[in-house]
Amino acid sequence: MRLFTHRKITLNRLNKLGLSCPYISDQFTYNQLYLQKVEQDFNLNEVAFLKEGIVCIFNCLIAIENKKDLSEKEFENQIRTKEKDRIESFRKMNGFSDEYEKEWVAKNVKRKLEEDASSKTITLSTLKKELAQFKINLGRYNIDVSINNEKIHFLKPGQELNKNVPADTITENPHPEIFMNLDAYIIFRKLHAIFKDSKSKLADYSFIYRKMFLDGLIHDNCKPEIFRKWINAEPYLAEAEPSLKTYDNCKTDLKLNIYNLIAKGEY
């Protein structure tokens, strides 16, 4: 099917750029992919899966759009390096002139440029289609997606769920006994907005605590049992019972990606 072919092209391009997107498969449909994830984690919540998928796909889309295309000269250098032995063999052949060599290289450069342009077009189109499909699926839970200035907002009618909290709307750290400063509290607020609807609250809030503690954003004397008691009370009511997980048992690449974007002020 063309859908899976285009997904394969997309995943290959992402891989070449060092990007990963586990929410796109060149073998499984969305439903099959989600069921596979549920088999791996029975507590996986589809709303959280969809939100995380949208963030991941969107970040890949932006990365592809911002990636500078290779020039003709760069492609020529690639070809001359990769096909060095073949070109040397051609040169030893009678009748293989410098002019013919230039024509042969130019022909391959043109082919590479066309292939790269086609690959990029397919990749961008595929990512946009996948993003739209995730948005439609999330809409079934009465949650909409708004993208503004390369930032994602998850919205319910008349209510913004995962909005960014500008620093100037909060002038003082309301929990100095927990967080080192105002910036640390704002990072927590954004993480809480993303993970509060998850069914894997123990793992999610364990990750928030462990990562922020490792980064020096939570006071040393705020031990896991203190944070757990605090997060279980009003207004959060996280139900992070019975105890927090260790960092290695709660971290995932996706959570780290979201955390890093928030910590850098990019989400």
PDB file of N, CA and C in Angstrom, residues 3 47 58 65-66 72 79-81 95 119 122 136 151 159 180-181 196 210 213 225 231 241 248-249:
ATOM      1  N   LEU A   3       0.363   4.015   1.552  1.00  0.00           N
ATOM      2  CA  LEU A   3       0.485   4.562   2.906  1.00  0.00           C
ATOM      3  C   LEU A   3       1.719   4.030   3.610  1.00  0.00           C
ATOM      4  N   VAL A  47      -5.587   8.718  25.620  1.00  0.00           N
ATOM      5  CA  VAL A  47      -5.462  10.177  25.542  1.00  0.00           C
ATOM      6  C   VAL A  47      -4.006  10.589  25.704  1.00  0.00           C
ATOM      7  N   PHE A  58       4.910  16.232  15.710  1.00  0.00           N
ATOM      8  CA  PHE A  58       5.078  17.664  15.439  1.00  0.00           C
ATOM      9  C   PHE A  58       6.554  18.065  15.501  1.00  0.00           C
ATOM     10  N   GLU A  65      11.313  20.346   8.400  1.00  0.00           N
ATOM     11  CA  GLU A  65      11.105  21.625   7.721  1.00  0.00           C
ATOM     12  C   GLU A  65      12.309  22.550   7.877  1.00  0.00           C
ATOM     13  N   ASN A  66      12.959  22.480   9.036  1.00  0.00           N
ATOM     14  CA  ASN A  66      14.082  23.377   9.316  1.00  0.00           C
ATOM     15  C   ASN A  66      15.427  22.840   8.827  1.00  0.00           C
ATOM     16  N   GLU A  72      23.907  21.072  -4.738  1.00  0.00           N
ATOM     17  CA  GLU A  72      24.441  20.242  -5.815  1.00  0.00           C
ATOM     18  C   GLU A  72      25.893  19.864  -5.525  1.00  0.00           C
ATOM     19  N   ILE A  79      28.832  11.777  -4.015  1.00  0.00           N
ATOM     20  CA  ILE A  79      28.926  10.797  -5.104  1.00  0.00           C
ATOM     21  C   ILE A  79      30.382  10.470  -5.421  1.00  0.00           C
ATOM     22  N   ARG A  80      31.210  11.501  -5.505  1.00  0.00           N
ATOM     23  CA  ARG A  80      32.628  11.272  -5.811  1.00  0.00           C
ATOM     24  C   ARG A  80      33.320  10.471  -4.710  1.00  0.00           C
ATOM     25  N   THR A  81      32.866  10.633  -3.469  1.00  0.00           N
ATOM     26  CA  THR A  81      33.443   9.859  -2.362  1.00  0.00           C
ATOM     27  C   THR A  81      32.938   8.420  -2.381  1.00  0.00           C
ATOM     28  N   GLY A  95      38.550   5.724 -23.885  1.00  0.00           N
ATOM     29  CA  GLY A  95      37.418   6.500 -24.350  1.00  0.00           C
ATOM     30  C   GLY A  95      36.626   7.172 -23.242  1.00  0.00           C
ATOM     31  N   SER A 119      11.680  12.655  -1.540  1.00  0.00           N
ATOM     32  CA  SER A 119      11.665  12.083  -0.195  1.00  0.00           C
ATOM     33  C   SER A 119      11.206  13.108   0.834  1.00  0.00           C
ATOM     34  N   ILE A 122       7.398  13.797   0.406  1.00  0.00           N
ATOM     35  CA  ILE A 122       6.616  12.673   0.938  1.00  0.00           C
ATOM     36  C   ILE A 122       6.664  12.665   2.463  1.00  0.00           C
ATOM     37  N   ILE A 136      -7.624  14.015  14.969  1.00  0.00           N
ATOM     38  CA  ILE A 136      -8.992  13.515  14.824  1.00  0.00           C
ATOM     39  C   ILE A 136      -9.312  12.507  15.925  1.00  0.00           C
ATOM     40  N   LYS A 151       4.237  26.004  19.096  1.00  0.00           N
ATOM     41  CA  LYS A 151       3.924  25.448  20.406  1.00  0.00           C
ATOM     42  C   LYS A 151       2.557  24.784  20.345  1.00  0.00           C
ATOM     43  N   GLN A 159     -11.941  25.692  27.566  1.00  0.00           N
ATOM     44  CA  GLN A 159     -10.940  25.445  28.605  1.00  0.00           C
ATOM     45  C   GLN A 159      -9.650  24.967  27.977  1.00  0.00           C
ATOM     46  N   MET A 180      13.049  24.859  44.124  1.00  0.00           N
ATOM     47  CA  MET A 180      14.171  25.754  44.388  1.00  0.00           C
ATOM     48  C   MET A 180      13.829  27.209  44.061  1.00  0.00           C
ATOM     49  N   ASN A 181      13.040  27.417  42.998  1.00  0.00           N
ATOM     50  CA  ASN A 181      12.727  28.779  42.580  1.00  0.00           C
ATOM     51  C   ASN A 181      11.465  28.781  41.727  1.00  0.00           C
ATOM     52  N   LYS A 196      -1.334  14.899  33.979  1.00  0.00           N
ATOM     53  CA  LYS A 196      -2.366  14.767  35.016  1.00  0.00           C
ATOM     54  C   LYS A 196      -3.508  13.819  34.623  1.00  0.00           C
ATOM     55  N   ARG A 210      11.882  12.534  40.254  1.00  0.00           N
ATOM     56  CA  ARG A 210      13.271  12.048  40.127  1.00  0.00           C
ATOM     57  C   ARG A 210      14.090  12.946  39.203  1.00  0.00           C
ATOM     58  N   PHE A 213      14.580  16.424  40.742  1.00  0.00           N
ATOM     59  CA  PHE A 213      15.501  16.303  41.876  1.00  0.00           C
ATOM     60  C   PHE A 213      16.942  16.177  41.377  1.00  0.00           C
ATOM     61  N   GLU A 225       8.929  10.581  49.997  1.00  0.00           N
ATOM     62  CA  GLU A 225       7.684  10.453  50.755  1.00  0.00           C
ATOM     63  C   GLU A 225       7.031  11.819  50.996  1.00  0.00           C
ATOM     64  N   ILE A 231       1.908  15.781  46.548  1.00  0.00           N
ATOM     65  CA  ILE A 231       1.261  15.646  45.249  1.00  0.00           C
ATOM     66  C   ILE A 231      -0.082  14.935  45.353  1.00  0.00           C
ATOM     67  N   GLU A 241       0.500   6.437  44.546  1.00  0.00           N
ATOM     68  CA  GLU A 241       0.666   5.440  45.606  1.00  0.00           C
ATOM     69  C   GLU A 241       1.300   4.178  45.051  1.00  0.00           C
ATOM     70  N   ASP A 248      15.366   5.010  36.935  1.00  0.00           N
ATOM     71  CA  ASP A 248      15.538   4.066  35.823  1.00  0.00           C
ATOM     72  C   ASP A 248      14.258   3.310  35.510  1.00  0.00           C
ATOM     73  N   ASN A 249      13.363   3.182  36.500  1.00  0.00           N
ATOM     74  CA  ASN A 249      12.126   2.425  36.301  1.00  0.00           C
ATOM     75  C   ASN A 249      10.947   3.281  35.861  1.00  0.00           C
TER      76      ASN A 249
END
